[in-house]
PDB file of C-alpha atoms in Angstrom:
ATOM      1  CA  UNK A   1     -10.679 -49.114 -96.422  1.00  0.00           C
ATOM      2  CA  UNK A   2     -11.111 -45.493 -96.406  1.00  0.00           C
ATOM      3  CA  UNK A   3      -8.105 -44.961 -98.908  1.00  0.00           C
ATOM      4  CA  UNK A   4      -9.698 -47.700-101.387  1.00  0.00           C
ATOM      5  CA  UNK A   5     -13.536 -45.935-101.349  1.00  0.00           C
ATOM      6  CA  UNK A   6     -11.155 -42.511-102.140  1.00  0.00           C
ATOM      7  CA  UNK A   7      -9.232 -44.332-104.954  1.00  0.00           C
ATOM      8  CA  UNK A   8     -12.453 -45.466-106.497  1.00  0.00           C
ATOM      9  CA  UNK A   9     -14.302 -42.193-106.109  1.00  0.00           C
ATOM     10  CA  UNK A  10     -11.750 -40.517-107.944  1.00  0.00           C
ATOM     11  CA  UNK A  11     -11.821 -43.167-110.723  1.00  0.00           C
ATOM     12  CA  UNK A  12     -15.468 -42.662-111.081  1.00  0.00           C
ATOM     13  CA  UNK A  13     -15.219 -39.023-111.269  1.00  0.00           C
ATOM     14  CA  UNK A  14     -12.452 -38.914-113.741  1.00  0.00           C
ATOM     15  CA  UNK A  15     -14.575 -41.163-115.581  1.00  0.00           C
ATOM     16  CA  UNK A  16     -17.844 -38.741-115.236  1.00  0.00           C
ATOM     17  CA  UNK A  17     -15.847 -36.119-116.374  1.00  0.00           C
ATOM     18  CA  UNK A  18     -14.830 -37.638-119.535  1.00  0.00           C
ATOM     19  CA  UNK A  19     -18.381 -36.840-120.565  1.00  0.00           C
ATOM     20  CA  UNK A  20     -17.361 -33.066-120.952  1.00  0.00           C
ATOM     21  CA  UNK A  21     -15.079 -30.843-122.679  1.00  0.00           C
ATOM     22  CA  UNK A  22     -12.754 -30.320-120.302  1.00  0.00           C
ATOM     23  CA  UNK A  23     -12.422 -30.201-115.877  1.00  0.00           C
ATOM     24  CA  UNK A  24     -12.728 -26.671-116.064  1.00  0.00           C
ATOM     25  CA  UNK A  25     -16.020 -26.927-117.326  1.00  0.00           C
ATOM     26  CA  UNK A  26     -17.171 -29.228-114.784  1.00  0.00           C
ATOM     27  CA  UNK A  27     -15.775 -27.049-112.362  1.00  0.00           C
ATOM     28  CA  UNK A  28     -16.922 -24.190-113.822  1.00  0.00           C
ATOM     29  CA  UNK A  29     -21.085 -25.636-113.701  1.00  0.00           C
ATOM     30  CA  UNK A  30     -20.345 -27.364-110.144  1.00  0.00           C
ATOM     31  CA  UNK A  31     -18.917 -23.915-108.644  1.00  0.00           C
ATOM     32  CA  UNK A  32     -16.505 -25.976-107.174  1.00  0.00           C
ATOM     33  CA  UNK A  33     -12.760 -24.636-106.798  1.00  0.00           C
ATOM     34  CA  UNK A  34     -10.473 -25.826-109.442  1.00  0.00           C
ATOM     35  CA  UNK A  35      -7.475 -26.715-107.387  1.00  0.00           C
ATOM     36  CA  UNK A  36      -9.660 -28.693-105.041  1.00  0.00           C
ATOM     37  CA  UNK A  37     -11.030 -30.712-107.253  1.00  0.00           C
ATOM     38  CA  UNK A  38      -8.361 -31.925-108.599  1.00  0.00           C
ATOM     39  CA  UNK A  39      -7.607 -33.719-105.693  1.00  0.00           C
ATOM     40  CA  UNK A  40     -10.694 -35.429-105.324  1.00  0.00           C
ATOM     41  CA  UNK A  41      -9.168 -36.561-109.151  1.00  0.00           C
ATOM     42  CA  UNK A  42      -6.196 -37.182-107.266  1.00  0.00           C
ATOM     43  CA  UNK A  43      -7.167 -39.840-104.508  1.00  0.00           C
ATOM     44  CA  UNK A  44      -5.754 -36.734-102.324  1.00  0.00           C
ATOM     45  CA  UNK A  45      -8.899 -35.256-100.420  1.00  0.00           C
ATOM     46  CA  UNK A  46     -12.765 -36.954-100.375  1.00  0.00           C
ATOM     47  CA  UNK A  47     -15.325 -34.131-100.832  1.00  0.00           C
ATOM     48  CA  UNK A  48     -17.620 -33.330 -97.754  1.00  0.00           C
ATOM     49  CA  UNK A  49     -20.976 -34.981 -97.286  1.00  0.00           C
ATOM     50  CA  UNK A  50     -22.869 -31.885 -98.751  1.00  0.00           C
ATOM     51  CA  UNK A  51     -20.177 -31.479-101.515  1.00  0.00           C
ATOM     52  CA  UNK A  52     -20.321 -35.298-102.232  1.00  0.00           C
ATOM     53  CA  UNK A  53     -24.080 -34.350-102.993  1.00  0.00           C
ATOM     54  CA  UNK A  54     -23.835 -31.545-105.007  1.00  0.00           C
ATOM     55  CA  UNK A  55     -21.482 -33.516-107.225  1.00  0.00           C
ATOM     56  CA  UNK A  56     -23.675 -36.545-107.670  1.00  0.00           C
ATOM     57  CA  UNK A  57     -26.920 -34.184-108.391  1.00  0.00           C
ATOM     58  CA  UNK A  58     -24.971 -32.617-110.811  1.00  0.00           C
ATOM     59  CA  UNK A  59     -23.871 -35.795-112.898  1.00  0.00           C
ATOM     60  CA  UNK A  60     -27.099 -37.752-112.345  1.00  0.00           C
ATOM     61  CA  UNK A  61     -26.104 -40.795-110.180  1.00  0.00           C
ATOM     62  CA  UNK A  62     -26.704 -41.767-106.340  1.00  0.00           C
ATOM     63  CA  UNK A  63     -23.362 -41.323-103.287  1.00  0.00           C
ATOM     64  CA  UNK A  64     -23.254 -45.127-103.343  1.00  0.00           C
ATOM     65  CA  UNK A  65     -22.894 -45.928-107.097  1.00  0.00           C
ATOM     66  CA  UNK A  66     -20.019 -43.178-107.716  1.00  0.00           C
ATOM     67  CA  UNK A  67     -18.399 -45.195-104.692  1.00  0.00           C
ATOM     68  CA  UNK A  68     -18.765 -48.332-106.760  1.00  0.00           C
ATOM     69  CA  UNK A  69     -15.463 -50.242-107.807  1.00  0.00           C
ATOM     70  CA  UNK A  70     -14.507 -48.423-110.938  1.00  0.00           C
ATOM     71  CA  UNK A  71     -15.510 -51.556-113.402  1.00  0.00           C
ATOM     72  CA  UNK A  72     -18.796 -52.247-111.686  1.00  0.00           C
ATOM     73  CA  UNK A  73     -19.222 -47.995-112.166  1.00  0.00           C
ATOM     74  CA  UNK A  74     -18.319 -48.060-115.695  1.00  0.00           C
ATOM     75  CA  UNK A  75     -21.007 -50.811-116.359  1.00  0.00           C
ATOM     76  CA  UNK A  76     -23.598 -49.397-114.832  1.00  0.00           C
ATOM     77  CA  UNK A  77     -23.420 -46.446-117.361  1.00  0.00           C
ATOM     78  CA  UNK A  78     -23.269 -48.533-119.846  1.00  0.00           C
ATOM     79  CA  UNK A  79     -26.664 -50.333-118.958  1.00  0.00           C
ATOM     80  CA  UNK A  80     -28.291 -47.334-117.029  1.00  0.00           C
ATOM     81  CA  UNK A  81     -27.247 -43.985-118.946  1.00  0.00           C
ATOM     82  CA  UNK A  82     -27.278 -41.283-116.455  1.00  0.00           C
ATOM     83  CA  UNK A  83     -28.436 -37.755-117.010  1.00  0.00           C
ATOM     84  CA  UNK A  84     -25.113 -37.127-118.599  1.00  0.00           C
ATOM     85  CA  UNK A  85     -26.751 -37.337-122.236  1.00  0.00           C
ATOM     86  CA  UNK A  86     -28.619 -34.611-121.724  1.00  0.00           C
ATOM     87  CA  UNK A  87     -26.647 -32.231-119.236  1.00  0.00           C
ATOM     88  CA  UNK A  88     -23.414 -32.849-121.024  1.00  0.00           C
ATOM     89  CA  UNK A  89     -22.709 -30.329-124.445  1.00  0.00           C
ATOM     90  CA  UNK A  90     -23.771 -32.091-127.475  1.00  0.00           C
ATOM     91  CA  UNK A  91     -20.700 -33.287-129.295  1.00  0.00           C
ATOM     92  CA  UNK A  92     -18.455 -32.937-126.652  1.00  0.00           C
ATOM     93  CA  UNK A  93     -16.386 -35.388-127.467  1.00  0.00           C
ATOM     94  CA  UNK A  94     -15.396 -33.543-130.521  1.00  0.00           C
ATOM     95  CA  UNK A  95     -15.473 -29.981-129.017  1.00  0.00           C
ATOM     96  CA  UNK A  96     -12.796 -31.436-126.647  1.00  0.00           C
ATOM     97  CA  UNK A  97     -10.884 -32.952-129.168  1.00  0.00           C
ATOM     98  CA  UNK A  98     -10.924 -29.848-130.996  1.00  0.00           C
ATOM     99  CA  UNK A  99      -9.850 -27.923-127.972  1.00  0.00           C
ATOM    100  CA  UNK A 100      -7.120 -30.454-127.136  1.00  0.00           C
ATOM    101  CA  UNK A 101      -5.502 -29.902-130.391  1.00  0.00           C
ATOM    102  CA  UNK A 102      -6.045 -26.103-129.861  1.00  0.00           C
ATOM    103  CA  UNK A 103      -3.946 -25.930-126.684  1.00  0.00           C
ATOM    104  CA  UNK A 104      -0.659 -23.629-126.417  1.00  0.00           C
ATOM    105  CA  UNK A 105      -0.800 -21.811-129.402  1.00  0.00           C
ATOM    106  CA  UNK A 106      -4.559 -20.133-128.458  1.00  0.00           C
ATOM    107  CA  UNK A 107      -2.984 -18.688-125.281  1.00  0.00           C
ATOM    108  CA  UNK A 108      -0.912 -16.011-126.932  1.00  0.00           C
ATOM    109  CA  UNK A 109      -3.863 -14.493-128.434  1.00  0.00           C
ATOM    110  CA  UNK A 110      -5.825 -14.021-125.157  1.00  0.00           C
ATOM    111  CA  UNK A 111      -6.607 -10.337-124.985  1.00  0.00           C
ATOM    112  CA  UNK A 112      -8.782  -7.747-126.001  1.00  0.00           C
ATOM    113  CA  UNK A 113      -9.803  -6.653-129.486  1.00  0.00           C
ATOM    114  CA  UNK A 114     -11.862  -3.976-131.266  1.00  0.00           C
ATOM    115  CA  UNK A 115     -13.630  -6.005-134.055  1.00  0.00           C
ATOM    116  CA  UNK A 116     -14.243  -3.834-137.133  1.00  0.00           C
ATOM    117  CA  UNK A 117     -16.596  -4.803-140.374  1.00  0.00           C
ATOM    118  CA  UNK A 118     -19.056  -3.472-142.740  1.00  0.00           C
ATOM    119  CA  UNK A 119     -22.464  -4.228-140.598  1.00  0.00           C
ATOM    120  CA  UNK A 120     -24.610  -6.754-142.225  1.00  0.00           C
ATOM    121  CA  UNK A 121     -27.690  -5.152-141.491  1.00  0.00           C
ATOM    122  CA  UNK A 122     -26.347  -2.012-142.169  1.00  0.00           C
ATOM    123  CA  UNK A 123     -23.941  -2.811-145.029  1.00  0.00           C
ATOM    124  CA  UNK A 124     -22.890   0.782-145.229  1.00  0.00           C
ATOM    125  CA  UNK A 125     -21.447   1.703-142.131  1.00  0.00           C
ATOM    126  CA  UNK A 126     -18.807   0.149-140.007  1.00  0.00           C
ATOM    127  CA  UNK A 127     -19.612  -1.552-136.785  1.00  0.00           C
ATOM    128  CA  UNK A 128     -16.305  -1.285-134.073  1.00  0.00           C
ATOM    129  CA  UNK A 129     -17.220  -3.934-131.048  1.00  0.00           C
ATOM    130  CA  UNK A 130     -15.454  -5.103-128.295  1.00  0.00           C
ATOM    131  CA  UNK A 131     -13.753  -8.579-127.914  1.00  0.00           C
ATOM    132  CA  UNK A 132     -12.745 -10.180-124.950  1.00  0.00           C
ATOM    133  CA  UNK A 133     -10.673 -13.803-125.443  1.00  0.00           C
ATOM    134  CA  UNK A 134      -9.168 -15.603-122.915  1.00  0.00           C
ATOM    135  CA  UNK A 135      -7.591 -18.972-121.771  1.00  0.00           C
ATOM    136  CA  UNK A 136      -7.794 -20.867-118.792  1.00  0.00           C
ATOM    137  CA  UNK A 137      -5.525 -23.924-119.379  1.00  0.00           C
ATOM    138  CA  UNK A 138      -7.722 -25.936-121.359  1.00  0.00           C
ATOM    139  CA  UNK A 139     -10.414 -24.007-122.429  1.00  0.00           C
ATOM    140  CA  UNK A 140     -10.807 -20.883-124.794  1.00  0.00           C
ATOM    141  CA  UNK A 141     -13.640 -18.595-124.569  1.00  0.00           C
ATOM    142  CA  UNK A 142     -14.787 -15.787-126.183  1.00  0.00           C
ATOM    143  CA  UNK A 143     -17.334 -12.509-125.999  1.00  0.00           C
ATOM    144  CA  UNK A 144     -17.976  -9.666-128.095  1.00  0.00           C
ATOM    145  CA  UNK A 145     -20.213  -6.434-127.242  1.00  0.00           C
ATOM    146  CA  UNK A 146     -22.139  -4.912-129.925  1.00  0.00           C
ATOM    147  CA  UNK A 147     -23.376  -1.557-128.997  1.00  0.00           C
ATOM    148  CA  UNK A 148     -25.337   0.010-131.993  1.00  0.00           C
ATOM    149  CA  UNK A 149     -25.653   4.176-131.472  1.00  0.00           C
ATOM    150  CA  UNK A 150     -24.710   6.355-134.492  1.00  0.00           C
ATOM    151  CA  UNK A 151     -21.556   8.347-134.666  1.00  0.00           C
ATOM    152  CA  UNK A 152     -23.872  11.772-134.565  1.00  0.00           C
ATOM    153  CA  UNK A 153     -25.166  10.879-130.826  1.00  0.00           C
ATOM    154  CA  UNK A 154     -28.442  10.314-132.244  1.00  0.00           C
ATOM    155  CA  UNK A 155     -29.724   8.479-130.084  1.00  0.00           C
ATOM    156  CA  UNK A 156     -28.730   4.737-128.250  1.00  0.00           C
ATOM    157  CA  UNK A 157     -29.636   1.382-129.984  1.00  0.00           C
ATOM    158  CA  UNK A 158     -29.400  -1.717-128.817  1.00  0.00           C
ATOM    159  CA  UNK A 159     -26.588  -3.562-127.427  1.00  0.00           C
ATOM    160  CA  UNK A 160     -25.528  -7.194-127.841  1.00  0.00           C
ATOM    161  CA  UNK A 161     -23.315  -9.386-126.438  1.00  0.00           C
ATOM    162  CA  UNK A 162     -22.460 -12.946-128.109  1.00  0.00           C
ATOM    163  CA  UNK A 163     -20.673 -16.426-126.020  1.00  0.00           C
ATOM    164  CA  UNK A 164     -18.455 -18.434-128.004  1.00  0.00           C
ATOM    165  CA  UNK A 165     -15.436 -20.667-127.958  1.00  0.00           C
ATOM    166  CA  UNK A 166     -12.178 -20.362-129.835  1.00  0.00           C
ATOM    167  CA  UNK A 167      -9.546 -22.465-131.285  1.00  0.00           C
ATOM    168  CA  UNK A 168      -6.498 -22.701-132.921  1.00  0.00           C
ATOM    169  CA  UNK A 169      -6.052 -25.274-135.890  1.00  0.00           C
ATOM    170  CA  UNK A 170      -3.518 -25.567-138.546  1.00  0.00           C
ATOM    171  CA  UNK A 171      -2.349 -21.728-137.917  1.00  0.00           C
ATOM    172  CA  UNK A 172      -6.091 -20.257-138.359  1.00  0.00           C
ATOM    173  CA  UNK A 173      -7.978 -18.762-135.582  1.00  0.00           C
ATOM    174  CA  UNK A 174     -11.804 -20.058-135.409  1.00  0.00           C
ATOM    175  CA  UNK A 175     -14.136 -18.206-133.488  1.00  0.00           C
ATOM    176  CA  UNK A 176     -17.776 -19.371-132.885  1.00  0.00           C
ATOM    177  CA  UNK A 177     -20.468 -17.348-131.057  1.00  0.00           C
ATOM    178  CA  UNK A 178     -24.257 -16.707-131.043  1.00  0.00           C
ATOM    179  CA  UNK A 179     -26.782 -13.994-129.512  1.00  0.00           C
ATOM    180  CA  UNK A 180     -27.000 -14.599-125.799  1.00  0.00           C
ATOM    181  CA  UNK A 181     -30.077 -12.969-125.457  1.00  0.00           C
ATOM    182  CA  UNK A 182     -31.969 -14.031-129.060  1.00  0.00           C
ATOM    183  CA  UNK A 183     -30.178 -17.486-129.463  1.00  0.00           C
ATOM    184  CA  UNK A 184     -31.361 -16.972-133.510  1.00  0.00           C
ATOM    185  CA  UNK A 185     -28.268 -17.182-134.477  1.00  0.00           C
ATOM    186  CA  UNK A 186     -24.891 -18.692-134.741  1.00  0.00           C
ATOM    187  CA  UNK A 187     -21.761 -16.789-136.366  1.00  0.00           C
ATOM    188  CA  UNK A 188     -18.092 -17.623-137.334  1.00  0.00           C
ATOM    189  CA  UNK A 189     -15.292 -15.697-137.807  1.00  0.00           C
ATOM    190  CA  UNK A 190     -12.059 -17.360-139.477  1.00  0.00           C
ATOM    191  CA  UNK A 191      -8.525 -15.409-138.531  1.00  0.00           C
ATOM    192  CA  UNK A 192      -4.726 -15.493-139.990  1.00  0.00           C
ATOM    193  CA  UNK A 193      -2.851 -15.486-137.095  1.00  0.00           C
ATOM    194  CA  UNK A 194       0.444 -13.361-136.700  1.00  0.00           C
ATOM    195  CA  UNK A 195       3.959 -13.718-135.427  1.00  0.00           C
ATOM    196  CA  UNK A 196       5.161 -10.631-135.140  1.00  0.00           C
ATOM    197  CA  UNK A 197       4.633  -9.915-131.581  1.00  0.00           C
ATOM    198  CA  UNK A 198       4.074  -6.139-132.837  1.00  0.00           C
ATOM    199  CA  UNK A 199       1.475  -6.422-134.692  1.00  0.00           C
ATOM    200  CA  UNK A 200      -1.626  -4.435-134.822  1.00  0.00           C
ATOM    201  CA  UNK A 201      -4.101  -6.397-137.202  1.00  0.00           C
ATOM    202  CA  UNK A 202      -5.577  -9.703-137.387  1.00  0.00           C
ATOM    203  CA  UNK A 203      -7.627 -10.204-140.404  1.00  0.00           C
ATOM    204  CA  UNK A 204     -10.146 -12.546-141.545  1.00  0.00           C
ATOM    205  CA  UNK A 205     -13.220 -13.407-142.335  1.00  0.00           C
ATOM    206  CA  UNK A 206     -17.026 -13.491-140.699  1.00  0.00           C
ATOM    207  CA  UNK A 207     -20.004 -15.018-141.573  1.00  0.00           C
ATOM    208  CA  UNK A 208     -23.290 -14.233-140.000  1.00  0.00           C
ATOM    209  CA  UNK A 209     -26.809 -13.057-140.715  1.00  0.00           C
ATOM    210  CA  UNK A 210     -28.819  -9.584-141.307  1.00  0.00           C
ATOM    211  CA  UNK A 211     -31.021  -9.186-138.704  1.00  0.00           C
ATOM    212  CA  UNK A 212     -33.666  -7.939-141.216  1.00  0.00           C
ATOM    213  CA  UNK A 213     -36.555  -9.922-141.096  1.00  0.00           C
ATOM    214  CA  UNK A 214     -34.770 -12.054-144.608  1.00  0.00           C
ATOM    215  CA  UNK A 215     -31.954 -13.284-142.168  1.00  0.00           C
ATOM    216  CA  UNK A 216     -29.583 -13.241-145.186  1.00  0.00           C
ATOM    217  CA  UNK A 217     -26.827 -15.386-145.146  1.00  0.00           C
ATOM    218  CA  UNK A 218     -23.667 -12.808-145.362  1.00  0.00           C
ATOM    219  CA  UNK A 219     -19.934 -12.793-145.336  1.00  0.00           C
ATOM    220  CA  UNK A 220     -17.533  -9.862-144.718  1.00  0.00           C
ATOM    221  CA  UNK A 221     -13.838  -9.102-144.204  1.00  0.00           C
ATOM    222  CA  UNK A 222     -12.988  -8.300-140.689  1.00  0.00           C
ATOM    223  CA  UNK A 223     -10.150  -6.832-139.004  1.00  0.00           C
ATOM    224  CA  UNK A 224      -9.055  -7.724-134.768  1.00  0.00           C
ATOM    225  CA  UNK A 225      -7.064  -4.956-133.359  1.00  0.00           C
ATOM    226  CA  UNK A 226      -5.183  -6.145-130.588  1.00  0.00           C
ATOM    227  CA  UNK A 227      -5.409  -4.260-127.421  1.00  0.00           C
ATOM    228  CA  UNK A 228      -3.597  -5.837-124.981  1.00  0.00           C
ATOM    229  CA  UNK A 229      -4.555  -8.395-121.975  1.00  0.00           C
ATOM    230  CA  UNK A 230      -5.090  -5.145-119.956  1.00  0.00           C
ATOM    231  CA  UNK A 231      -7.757  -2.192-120.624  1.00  0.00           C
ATOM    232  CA  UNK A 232     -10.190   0.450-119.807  1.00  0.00           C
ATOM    233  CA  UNK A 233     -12.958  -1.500-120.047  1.00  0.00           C
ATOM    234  CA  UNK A 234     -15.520   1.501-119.761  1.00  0.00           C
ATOM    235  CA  UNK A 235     -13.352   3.820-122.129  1.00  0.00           C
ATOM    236  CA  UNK A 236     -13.214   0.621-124.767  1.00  0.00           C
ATOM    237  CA  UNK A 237     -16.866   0.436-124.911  1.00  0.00           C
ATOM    238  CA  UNK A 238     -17.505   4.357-125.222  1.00  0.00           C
ATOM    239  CA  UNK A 239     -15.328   3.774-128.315  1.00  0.00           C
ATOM    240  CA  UNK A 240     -18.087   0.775-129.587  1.00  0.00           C
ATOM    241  CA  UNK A 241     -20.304   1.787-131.823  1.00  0.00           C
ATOM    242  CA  UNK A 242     -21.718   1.880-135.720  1.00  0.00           C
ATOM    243  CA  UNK A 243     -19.472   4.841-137.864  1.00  0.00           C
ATOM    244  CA  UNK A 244     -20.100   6.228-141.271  1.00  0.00           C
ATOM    245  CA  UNK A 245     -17.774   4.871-144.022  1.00  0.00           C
ATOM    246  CA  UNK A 246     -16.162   8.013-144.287  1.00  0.00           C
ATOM    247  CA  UNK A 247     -15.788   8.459-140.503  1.00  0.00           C
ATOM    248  CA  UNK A 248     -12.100   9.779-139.316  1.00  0.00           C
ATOM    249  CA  UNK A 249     -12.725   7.213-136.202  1.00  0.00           C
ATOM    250  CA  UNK A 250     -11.811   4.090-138.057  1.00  0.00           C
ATOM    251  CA  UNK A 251      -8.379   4.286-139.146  1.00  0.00           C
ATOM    252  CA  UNK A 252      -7.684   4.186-142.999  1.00  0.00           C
ATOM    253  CA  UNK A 253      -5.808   0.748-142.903  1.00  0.00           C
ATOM    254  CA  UNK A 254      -8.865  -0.629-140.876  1.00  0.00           C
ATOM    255  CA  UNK A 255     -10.886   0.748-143.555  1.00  0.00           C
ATOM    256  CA  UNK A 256      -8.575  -1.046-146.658  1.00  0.00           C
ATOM    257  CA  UNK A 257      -8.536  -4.390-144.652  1.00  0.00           C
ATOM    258  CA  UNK A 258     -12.174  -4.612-144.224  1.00  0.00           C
ATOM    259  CA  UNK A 259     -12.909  -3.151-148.105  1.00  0.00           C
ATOM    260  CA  UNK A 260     -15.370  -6.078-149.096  1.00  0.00           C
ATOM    261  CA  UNK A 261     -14.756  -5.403-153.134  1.00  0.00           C
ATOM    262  CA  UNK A 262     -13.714  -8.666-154.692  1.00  0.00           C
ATOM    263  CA  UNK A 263     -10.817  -8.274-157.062  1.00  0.00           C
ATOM    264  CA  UNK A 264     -12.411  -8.855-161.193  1.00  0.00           C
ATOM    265  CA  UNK A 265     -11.836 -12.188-162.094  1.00  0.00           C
ATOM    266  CA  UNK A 266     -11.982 -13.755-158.583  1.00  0.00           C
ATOM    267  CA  UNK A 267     -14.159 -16.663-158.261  1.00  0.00           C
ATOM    268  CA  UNK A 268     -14.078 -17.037-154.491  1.00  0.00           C
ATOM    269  CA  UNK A 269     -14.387 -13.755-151.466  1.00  0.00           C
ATOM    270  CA  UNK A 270     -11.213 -14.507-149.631  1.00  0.00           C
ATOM    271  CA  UNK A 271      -9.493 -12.845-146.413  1.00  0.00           C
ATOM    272  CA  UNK A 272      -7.188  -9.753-146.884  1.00  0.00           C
ATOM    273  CA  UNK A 273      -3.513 -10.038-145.537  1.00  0.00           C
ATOM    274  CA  UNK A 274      -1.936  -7.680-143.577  1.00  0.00           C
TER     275      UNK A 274
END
């Protein structure tokens, strides 16, 4: 009896969990160890009263319907939605297709980067911020830290930090983030990937907005530098910061891949290869 209310529970929480990107999300929001959990998926352990609780708060539904016979379970979704519509990411189905196809390629790029462009709201200077982009199986995530205080030690601006996910698709490397603390905006940065397991550049190209009060839609090359999976982090971010064009801290290749002059004759504003 007891193994048959196990089997079903797991069934019903495999099935809950289809809702969502991936497990490690759900384990992720539930706090819940990853390793355990997959053996509640696994018909191997049944969670503890008090964990049995926290799992059906989290996905909307009572103990005794997630201990339902799997078919009676499914139907009762199906007539009662749960609070899965709105707790569960909007189009996850297709985030979690997209990450799916992402998987294995993505991991070799997990890492740190310094991210270098010409700053939209300050077109004329180059901004160097900190990426941080990693993999946990299923899942890639990204951050970036924008510090903003001049070169000259004029003073300290403000400092950003942006959330996003990454994927791999047909050899390019989409990243898409927005403002954790405004959440005005959204940005994307498209990447040729490399296989040269020396290499020092990853270019591309990002599109955001200014943060002038016009919020103009703008584009500019970028350039990743690859740091490595291991790093100072404090001595990174003392290196973050907006630099003059002509600044001897940004290195002169940095400076050519990140030139946003379009070519004469070119109808589009495409990437620069290494």
């Amino acid at each position: 009896m007891r193994e048959s209310i196990q089997r079903e529970f797991a069934d019903n929480l495999g099935l809950l969990c289809s809702f969502y990107p991936s497990v490690t999300e759900v384990c992720r929001r539930l706090k819940i160890n990853r390793s355990q959990f997959n053996k509640y998926l696994g018909a191997a352990a049944f969670p503890a009263r008090h964990t049995l609780r926290k799992i059906c708060d989290f996905f909307g539904v009572e103990e005794y319907e997630i201990l339902l016979p799997a078919h009676q379970f499914r139907q009762l979704l199906q007539v009662r939605p749960s609070k899965l519509t709105s707790t569960a990411p909007l189009f996850s189905d297709h985030i979690g297709q997209l990450q799916r196809a992402s998987s294995g390629a993505i991991a070799n790029y997990a890492g740190f980067y310094f991210e270098y462009y010409y700053a939209m709201t300050y077109p004329s200077s180059i901004l160097r911020t900190l990426v941080s982009l990693t993999w946990d199986g299923e899942t890639a995530r990204f951050s970036r830290l924008e510090r903003l205080p001049r070169e000259n030690g004029s003073g300290r601006g403000p400092s950003r930090r942006y959330h996003g996910a990454a994927f791999y698709l047909a050899e390019r490397l989409f990243l898409l983030d927005y403002d954790s603390l405004t959440q005005n905006e959204i940005s994307q940065t498209i990447l040729l990937p490399t296989y040269n397991n020396r290499t020092t550049y990853l270019t591309g190209l990002k599109l955001g907005v200014t943060a002038q009060s016009l919020r103009l839609p703008t584009c500019a090359r970028v350039v990743y530098e690859v740091l490595g999976a291991n790093i100072n982090l404090r001595a990174a971010l003392r290196l973050c910061g907006l630099f003059d064009r002509e600044s001897d801290a940004v290195a002169a290749d940095v400076k050519r891949l990140i030139d946003n002059t379009a070519p004469s004759g070119d109808h589009h504003f495409a990437a620069v290869t290494v």
